[in-house]
Amino acid sequence: MVRFLVMYQTPTDVESFENHYFEVHVPLAKQLPGLRRYTVSRGPSPVRGPDPCYMMAELDWDDMDSLRQDFASPLGQDAARDLDKLTAWCPTIHSTIFEVEEL
Amino acid sequence: MVRFLVMYQTPTDVESFENHYFEVHVPLAKQLPGLRRYTVSRGPSPVRGPDPCYMMAELDWDDMDSLRQDFASPLGQDAARDLDKLTAWCPTIHSTIFEVEEL
């Protein structure tokens, strides 16, 4: 499995960010045909060290080829442009692709 | 769902860390009765910004009560002490508990 991890630092405008994220961005990304699972993690309670972020989104694909195909599609490019729009209300967004192993 | 997220920065001794993690820590943590899912994410490829970490472990429970019960149990305390041992080879370990929503 491969995971596209997106970490959002605290938005400068929480309400506009949340509205756009859940009303526009999620419905767009959820149309990607190879997407297998989409979770958002919120409300962090630190145990050891600082909180890594305000919100973390994890989008899973079966393999790197399926992810690449979806990212390169017109819909994937729309979703990437929409992620850029989110920086208007949440300037610090980091994203990484990981290989994931279920133990 | 609640998630215990553990982020490991690059170990100072990768081989000893990996050995202890996969041979000792994972088998210990997997015995926790309320644990529903355990994944590790490795081999980050940055897309936007720096990589958040070397390895990320995610352990999921149904709810906060189940997590708390497992963490407070003798087995949970053994697992926490074992996480402390891992700092010998991986000094920077951050952990946080998040509420997780599947979209």
mmCIF file of N, CA and C in Angstrom, chain A residues 1 3-5 7 21-22 26 30 36-56 58 60 64 71 80 83-84 87 93-103, chain B residues 1 3-5 7 21-22 26 30 36-56 58 60 64 71 80 83-84 87 93-103:
data_model
loop_
_atom_site.group_PDB
_atom_site.id
_atom_site.type_symbol
_atom_site.label_atom_id
_atom_site.label_comp_id
_atom_site.label_asym_id
_atom_site.label_seq_id
_atom_site.Cartn_x
_atom_site.Cartn_y
_atom_site.Cartn_z
ATOM 1 N N MET A 1 0.849 -1.184 0.000
ATOM 2 C CA MET A 1 0.000 0.000 0.000
ATOM 3 C C MET A 1 0.891 1.242 0.000
ATOM 4 N N ARG A 3 0.808 5.542 0.734
ATOM 5 C CA ARG A 3 0.009 6.560 1.424
ATOM 6 C C ARG A 3 0.502 7.951 1.069
ATOM 7 N N PHE A 4 -0.431 8.818 0.713
ATOM 8 C CA PHE A 4 -0.152 10.232 0.523
ATOM 9 C C PHE A 4 -0.564 10.911 1.834
ATOM 10 N N LEU A 5 0.446 11.386 2.556
ATOM 11 C CA LEU A 5 0.228 11.995 3.865
ATOM 12 C C LEU A 5 0.308 13.504 3.718
ATOM 13 N N MET A 7 0.103 17.027 5.954
ATOM 14 C CA MET A 7 0.054 17.597 7.300
ATOM 15 C C MET A 7 -0.235 19.090 7.210
ATOM 16 N N TYR A 21 -12.045 22.814 2.856
ATOM 17 C CA TYR A 21 -11.496 21.449 2.904
ATOM 18 C C TYR A 21 -12.601 20.408 2.808
ATOM 19 N N PHE A 22 -13.603 20.542 3.681
ATOM 20 C CA PHE A 22 -14.610 19.478 3.749
ATOM 21 C C PHE A 22 -15.702 19.608 2.676
ATOM 22 N N VAL A 26 -12.324 17.550 -0.142
ATOM 23 C CA VAL A 26 -12.579 16.120 0.109
ATOM 24 C C VAL A 26 -13.469 15.514 -0.989
ATOM 25 N N LYS A 30 -12.069 12.482 -3.297
ATOM 26 C CA LYS A 30 -12.733 11.182 -3.160
ATOM 27 C C LYS A 30 -13.170 10.589 -4.501
ATOM 28 N N ARG A 36 -8.273 4.193 -1.958
ATOM 29 C CA ARG A 36 -8.855 3.086 -1.192
ATOM 30 C C ARG A 36 -9.355 3.507 0.180
ATOM 31 N N ARG A 37 -8.722 4.532 0.763
ATOM 32 C CA ARG A 37 -9.090 4.930 2.128
ATOM 33 C C ARG A 37 -8.647 6.366 2.330
ATOM 34 N N TYR A 38 -9.472 7.152 3.020
ATOM 35 C CA TYR A 38 -9.178 8.565 3.258
ATOM 36 C C TYR A 38 -9.552 8.834 4.712
ATOM 37 N N THR A 39 -8.566 9.151 5.518
ATOM 38 C CA THR A 39 -8.866 9.497 6.909
ATOM 39 C C THR A 39 -8.299 10.881 7.212
ATOM 40 N N VAL A 40 -8.957 11.565 8.143
ATOM 41 C CA VAL A 40 -8.366 12.778 8.710
ATOM 42 C C VAL A 40 -8.236 12.578 10.206
ATOM 43 N N SER A 41 -7.081 13.011 10.727
ATOM 44 C CA SER A 41 -6.788 12.893 12.155
ATOM 45 C C SER A 41 -6.754 14.299 12.714
ATOM 46 N N ARG A 42 -7.561 14.527 13.756
ATOM 47 C CA ARG A 42 -7.680 15.876 14.325
ATOM 48 C C ARG A 42 -7.672 15.825 15.840
ATOM 49 N N GLY A 43 -7.577 17.015 16.435
ATOM 50 C CA GLY A 43 -7.653 17.119 17.892
ATOM 51 C C GLY A 43 -6.496 16.438 18.593
ATOM 52 N N PRO A 44 -5.248 16.756 18.220
ATOM 53 C CA PRO A 44 -4.102 16.061 18.802
ATOM 54 C C PRO A 44 -3.962 16.276 20.312
ATOM 55 N N SER A 45 -3.612 15.197 21.018
ATOM 56 C CA SER A 45 -3.221 15.260 22.440
ATOM 57 C C SER A 45 -1.790 14.760 22.502
ATOM 58 N N PRO A 46 -0.830 15.657 22.792
ATOM 59 C CA PRO A 46 0.569 15.229 22.770
ATOM 60 C C PRO A 46 0.865 14.224 23.878
ATOM 61 N N VAL A 47 1.689 13.226 23.586
ATOM 62 C CA VAL A 47 2.142 12.266 24.583
ATOM 63 C C VAL A 47 3.629 12.515 24.834
ATOM 64 N N ARG A 48 4.403 12.570 23.745
ATOM 65 C CA ARG A 48 5.853 12.738 23.829
ATOM 66 C C ARG A 48 6.232 13.757 22.755
ATOM 67 N N GLY A 49 6.778 14.889 23.147
ATOM 68 C CA GLY A 49 7.171 15.912 22.170
ATOM 69 C C GLY A 49 5.983 16.758 21.734
ATOM 70 N N PRO A 50 6.219 17.659 20.769
ATOM 71 C CA PRO A 50 5.153 18.566 20.333
ATOM 72 C C PRO A 50 4.180 17.848 19.403
ATOM 73 N N ASP A 51 2.991 18.428 19.217
ATOM 74 C CA ASP A 51 2.056 17.900 18.218
ATOM 75 C C ASP A 51 2.666 18.062 16.840
ATOM 76 N N PRO A 52 2.524 17.051 16.004
ATOM 77 C CA PRO A 52 3.106 17.209 14.669
ATOM 78 C C PRO A 52 2.340 18.206 13.803
ATOM 79 N N CYS A 53 1.051 18.391 14.052
ATOM 80 C CA CYS A 53 0.263 19.291 13.200
ATOM 81 C C CYS A 53 -1.147 19.465 13.744
ATOM 82 N N TYR A 54 -1.887 20.364 13.086
ATOM 83 C CA TYR A 54 -3.297 20.637 13.400
ATOM 84 C C TYR A 54 -4.182 19.510 12.891
ATOM 85 N N MET A 55 -3.917 19.100 11.651
ATOM 86 C CA MET A 55 -4.703 18.025 11.041
ATOM 87 C C MET A 55 -3.818 17.250 10.084
ATOM 88 N N MET A 56 -4.059 15.966 10.019
ATOM 89 C CA MET A 56 -3.279 15.095 9.150
ATOM 90 C C MET A 56 -4.251 14.312 8.287
ATOM 91 N N GLU A 58 -4.683 11.287 5.420
ATOM 92 C CA GLU A 58 -3.986 10.138 4.851
ATOM 93 C C GLU A 58 -4.846 9.522 3.760
ATOM 94 N N ASP A 60 -4.860 6.546 0.878
ATOM 95 C CA ASP A 60 -4.164 5.297 0.560
ATOM 96 C C ASP A 60 -4.528 4.759 -0.822
ATOM 97 N N MET A 64 2.142 2.170 -5.959
ATOM 98 C CA MET A 64 2.657 3.436 -6.477
ATOM 99 C C MET A 64 2.118 3.731 -7.887
ATOM 100 N N PHE A 71 -2.714 10.752 -9.751
ATOM 101 C CA PHE A 71 -2.130 12.087 -9.615
ATOM 102 C C PHE A 71 -1.979 12.766 -10.986
ATOM 103 N N ALA A 80 -4.794 18.764 -6.950
ATOM 104 C CA ALA A 80 -3.521 19.404 -6.579
ATOM 105 C C ALA A 80 -3.672 20.929 -6.600
ATOM 106 N N LEU A 83 -5.512 21.975 -3.598
ATOM 107 C CA LEU A 83 -4.638 21.958 -2.414
ATOM 108 C C LEU A 83 -3.860 23.291 -2.348
ATOM 109 N N ASP A 84 -3.432 23.787 -3.495
ATOM 110 C CA ASP A 84 -2.764 25.097 -3.536
ATOM 111 C C ASP A 84 -3.684 26.194 -3.007
ATOM 112 N N THR A 87 -3.830 26.883 0.712
ATOM 113 C CA THR A 87 -2.745 27.628 1.367
ATOM 114 C C THR A 87 -3.163 29.081 1.673
ATOM 115 N N ILE A 93 1.586 23.627 4.567
ATOM 116 C CA ILE A 93 1.064 22.299 4.241
ATOM 117 C C ILE A 93 2.245 21.472 3.744
ATOM 118 N N HIS A 94 2.509 20.348 4.439
ATOM 119 C CA HIS A 94 3.586 19.457 3.997
ATOM 120 C C HIS A 94 2.971 18.141 3.546
ATOM 121 N N SER A 95 3.521 17.587 2.469
ATOM 122 C CA SER A 95 2.996 16.299 2.017
ATOM 123 C C SER A 95 4.134 15.379 1.603
ATOM 124 N N THR A 96 3.923 14.102 1.838
ATOM 125 C CA THR A 96 4.936 13.083 1.579
ATOM 126 C C THR A 96 4.219 11.808 1.166
ATOM 127 N N ILE A 97 4.881 11.023 0.328
ATOM 128 C CA ILE A 97 4.348 9.696 -0.011
ATOM 129 C C ILE A 97 5.182 8.654 0.745
ATOM 130 N N PHE A 98 4.509 7.712 1.408
ATOM 131 C CA PHE A 98 5.171 6.640 2.157
ATOM 132 C C PHE A 98 4.723 5.275 1.632
ATOM 133 N N GLU A 99 5.616 4.296 1.752
ATOM 134 C CA GLU A 99 5.210 2.901 1.609
ATOM 135 C C GLU A 99 4.655 2.473 2.965
ATOM 136 N N VAL A 100 3.516 1.800 2.961
ATOM 137 C CA VAL A 100 2.880 1.422 4.221
ATOM 138 C C VAL A 100 2.782 -0.088 4.348
ATOM 139 N N GLU A 101 3.112 -0.555 5.537
ATOM 140 C CA GLU A 101 3.042 -1.983 5.808
ATOM 141 C C GLU A 101 2.078 -2.192 6.964
ATOM 142 N N GLU A 102 1.125 -3.092 6.777
ATOM 143 C CA GLU A 102 0.197 -3.419 7.876
ATOM 144 C C GLU A 102 0.831 -4.557 8.659
ATOM 145 N N LEU A 103 0.948 -4.386 9.977
ATOM 146 C CA LEU A 103 1.676 -5.375 10.782
ATOM 147 C C LEU A 103 0.714 -6.375 11.425
ATOM 148 N N MET B 1 -12.832 6.470 15.985
ATOM 149 C CA MET B 1 -11.558 5.766 16.106
ATOM 150 C C MET B 1 -10.517 6.723 16.697
ATOM 151 N N ARG B 3 -6.236 7.213 17.270
ATOM 152 C CA ARG B 3 -4.951 6.741 16.741
ATOM 153 C C ARG B 3 -3.807 7.230 17.612
ATOM 154 N N PHE B 4 -2.925 6.316 17.949
ATOM 155 C CA PHE B 4 -1.661 6.653 18.620
ATOM 156 C C PHE B 4 -0.620 6.706 17.501
ATOM 157 N N LEU B 5 -0.155 7.925 17.246
ATOM 158 C CA LEU B 5 0.801 8.163 16.163
ATOM 159 C C LEU B 5 2.181 8.330 16.761
ATOM 160 N N MET B 7 6.152 9.100 15.685
ATOM 161 C CA MET B 7 7.042 9.510 14.596
ATOM 162 C C MET B 7 8.485 9.343 15.036
ATOM 163 N N TYR B 21 12.921 -2.831 17.125
ATOM 164 C CA TYR B 21 11.547 -2.420 16.824
ATOM 165 C C TYR B 21 10.710 -3.594 16.310
ATOM 166 N N PHE B 22 11.232 -4.270 15.286
ATOM 167 C CA PHE B 22 10.414 -5.310 14.650
ATOM 168 C C PHE B 22 10.450 -6.652 15.396
ATOM 169 N N VAL B 26 7.186 -4.441 18.255
ATOM 170 C CA VAL B 26 5.933 -4.736 17.539
ATOM 171 C C VAL B 26 5.228 -5.961 18.133
ATOM 172 N N LYS B 30 1.511 -5.610 19.734
ATOM 173 C CA LYS B 30 0.415 -6.318 19.053
ATOM 174 C C LYS B 30 -0.421 -7.178 20.001
ATOM 175 N N ARG B 36 -6.673 -2.325 17.041
ATOM 176 C CA ARG B 36 -7.435 -2.749 15.856
ATOM 177 C C ARG B 36 -6.591 -2.790 14.581
ATOM 178 N N ARG B 37 -5.569 -1.925 14.519
ATOM 179 C CA ARG B 37 -4.785 -1.845 13.287
ATOM 180 C C ARG B 37 -3.441 -1.242 13.634
ATOM 181 N N TYR B 38 -2.389 -1.746 13.022
ATOM 182 C CA TYR B 38 -1.024 -1.261 13.298
ATOM 183 C C TYR B 38 -0.339 -1.167 11.938
ATOM 184 N N THR B 39 0.006 0.031 11.542
ATOM 185 C CA THR B 39 0.747 0.183 10.286
ATOM 186 C C THR B 39 2.045 0.935 10.554
ATOM 187 N N VAL B 40 3.047 0.647 9.736
ATOM 188 C CA VAL B 40 4.242 1.491 9.725
ATOM 189 C C VAL B 40 4.417 2.040 8.316
ATOM 190 N N SER B 41 4.768 3.314 8.249
ATOM 191 C CA SER B 41 4.973 4.006 6.975
ATOM 192 C C SER B 41 6.443 4.337 6.886
ATOM 193 N N ARG B 42 7.070 3.874 5.798
ATOM 194 C CA ARG B 42 8.519 4.068 5.650
ATOM 195 C C ARG B 42 8.871 4.513 4.230
ATOM 196 N N GLY B 43 10.134 4.907 4.059
ATOM 197 C CA GLY B 43 10.628 5.274 2.727
ATOM 198 C C GLY B 43 9.954 6.510 2.180
ATOM 199 N N PRO B 44 9.952 7.619 2.953
ATOM 200 C CA PRO B 44 9.249 8.822 2.501
ATOM 201 C C PRO B 44 9.817 9.413 1.211
ATOM 202 N N SER B 45 8.912 9.856 0.329
ATOM 203 C CA SER B 45 9.277 10.650 -0.862
ATOM 204 C C SER B 45 8.576 11.983 -0.704
ATOM 205 N N PRO B 46 9.336 13.058 -0.454
ATOM 206 C CA PRO B 46 8.683 14.349 -0.215
ATOM 207 C C PRO B 46 7.967 14.862 -1.453
ATOM 208 N N VAL B 47 6.808 15.477 -1.246
ATOM 209 C CA VAL B 47 6.071 16.110 -2.339
ATOM 210 C C VAL B 47 6.122 17.621 -2.122
ATOM 211 N N ARG B 48 5.760 18.050 -0.909
ATOM 212 C CA ARG B 48 5.694 19.475 -0.562
ATOM 213 C C ARG B 48 6.315 19.612 0.821
ATOM 214 N N GLY B 49 7.423 20.327 0.934
ATOM 215 C CA GLY B 49 8.081 20.521 2.236
ATOM 216 C C GLY B 49 8.964 19.334 2.582
ATOM 217 N N PRO B 50 9.534 19.360 3.798
ATOM 218 C CA PRO B 50 10.461 18.295 4.203
ATOM 219 C C PRO B 50 9.701 17.027 4.601
ATOM 220 N N ASP B 51 10.414 15.900 4.644
ATOM 221 C CA ASP B 51 9.820 14.668 5.168
ATOM 222 C C ASP B 51 9.519 14.844 6.641
ATOM 223 N N PRO B 52 8.349 14.380 7.091
ATOM 224 C CA PRO B 52 8.040 14.554 8.502
ATOM 225 C C PRO B 52 8.894 13.663 9.408
ATOM 226 N N CYS B 53 9.364 12.525 8.898
ATOM 227 C CA CYS B 53 10.137 11.603 9.745
ATOM 228 C C CYS B 53 10.700 10.441 8.927
ATOM 229 N N TYR B 54 11.494 9.626 9.608
ATOM 230 C CA TYR B 54 12.072 8.406 9.041
ATOM 231 C C TYR B 54 11.020 7.303 8.943
ATOM 232 N N MET B 55 10.269 7.143 10.024
ATOM 233 C CA MET B 55 9.224 6.120 10.063
ATOM 234 C C MET B 55 8.090 6.610 10.940
ATOM 235 N N MET B 56 6.895 6.246 10.553
ATOM 236 C CA MET B 56 5.714 6.655 11.299
ATOM 237 C C MET B 56 4.912 5.401 11.622
ATOM 238 N N GLU B 58 1.362 3.879 13.263
ATOM 239 C CA GLU B 58 0.004 4.274 13.624
ATOM 240 C C GLU B 58 -0.711 3.078 14.227
ATOM 241 N N ASP B 60 -4.280 1.944 15.993
ATOM 242 C CA ASP B 60 -5.670 2.405 16.100
ATOM 243 C C ASP B 60 -6.480 1.604 17.118
ATOM 244 N N MET B 64 -11.414 6.208 22.787
ATOM 245 C CA MET B 64 -10.427 6.670 23.765
ATOM 246 C C MET B 64 -10.407 5.774 25.008
ATOM 247 N N PHE B 71 -3.390 1.240 27.562
ATOM 248 C CA PHE B 71 -2.177 1.959 27.979
ATOM 249 C C PHE B 71 -1.918 1.771 29.480
ATOM 250 N N ALA B 80 5.306 0.817 26.820
ATOM 251 C CA ALA B 80 5.799 2.191 26.992
ATOM 252 C C ALA B 80 7.267 2.189 27.424
ATOM 253 N N LEU B 83 9.353 1.416 24.490
ATOM 254 C CA LEU B 83 9.495 2.588 23.613
ATOM 255 C C LEU B 83 10.641 3.470 24.134
ATOM 256 N N ASP B 84 10.747 3.582 25.458
ATOM 257 C CA ASP B 84 11.863 4.335 26.042
ATOM 258 C C ASP B 84 13.204 3.710 25.654
ATOM 259 N N THR B 87 14.855 4.733 22.408
ATOM 260 C CA THR B 87 15.555 6.020 22.289
ATOM 261 C C THR B 87 17.078 5.845 22.332
ATOM 262 N N ILE B 93 11.836 10.711 19.273
ATOM 263 C CA ILE B 93 10.571 10.009 19.050
ATOM 264 C C ILE B 93 9.456 10.899 19.575
ATOM 265 N N HIS B 94 8.523 11.260 18.690
ATOM 266 C CA HIS B 94 7.372 12.074 19.107
ATOM 267 C C HIS B 94 6.102 11.244 18.971
ATOM 268 N N SER B 95 5.212 11.398 19.934
ATOM 269 C CA SER B 95 3.961 10.649 19.829
ATOM 270 C C SER B 95 2.789 11.526 20.238
ATOM 271 N N THR B 96 1.662 11.277 19.598
ATOM 272 C CA THR B 96 0.449 12.067 19.799
ATOM 273 C C THR B 96 -0.746 11.149 19.617
ATOM 274 N N ILE B 97 -1.825 11.456 20.308
ATOM 275 C CA ILE B 97 -3.084 10.742 20.097
ATOM 276 C C ILE B 97 -4.025 11.666 19.319
ATOM 277 N N PHE B 98 -4.625 11.129 18.257
ATOM 278 C CA PHE B 98 -5.572 11.887 17.432
ATOM 279 C C PHE B 98 -6.926 11.187 17.400
ATOM 280 N N GLU B 99 -7.966 11.983 17.228
ATOM 281 C CA GLU B 99 -9.270 11.435 16.850
ATOM 282 C C GLU B 99 -9.240 11.257 15.333
ATOM 283 N N VAL B 100 -9.687 10.120 14.848
ATOM 284 C CA VAL B 100 -9.608 9.841 13.410
ATOM 285 C C VAL B 100 -10.991 9.641 12.827
ATOM 286 N N GLU B 101 -11.199 10.274 11.673
ATOM 287 C CA GLU B 101 -12.474 10.163 10.977
ATOM 288 C C GLU B 101 -12.201 9.561 9.606
ATOM 289 N N GLU B 102 -12.945 8.529 9.275
ATOM 290 C CA GLU B 102 -12.808 7.940 7.932
ATOM 291 C C GLU B 102 -13.806 8.671 7.033
ATOM 292 N N LEU B 103 -13.325 9.179 5.902
ATOM 293 C CA LEU B 103 -14.189 10.013 5.035
ATOM 294 C C LEU B 103 -14.798 9.200 3.903
#
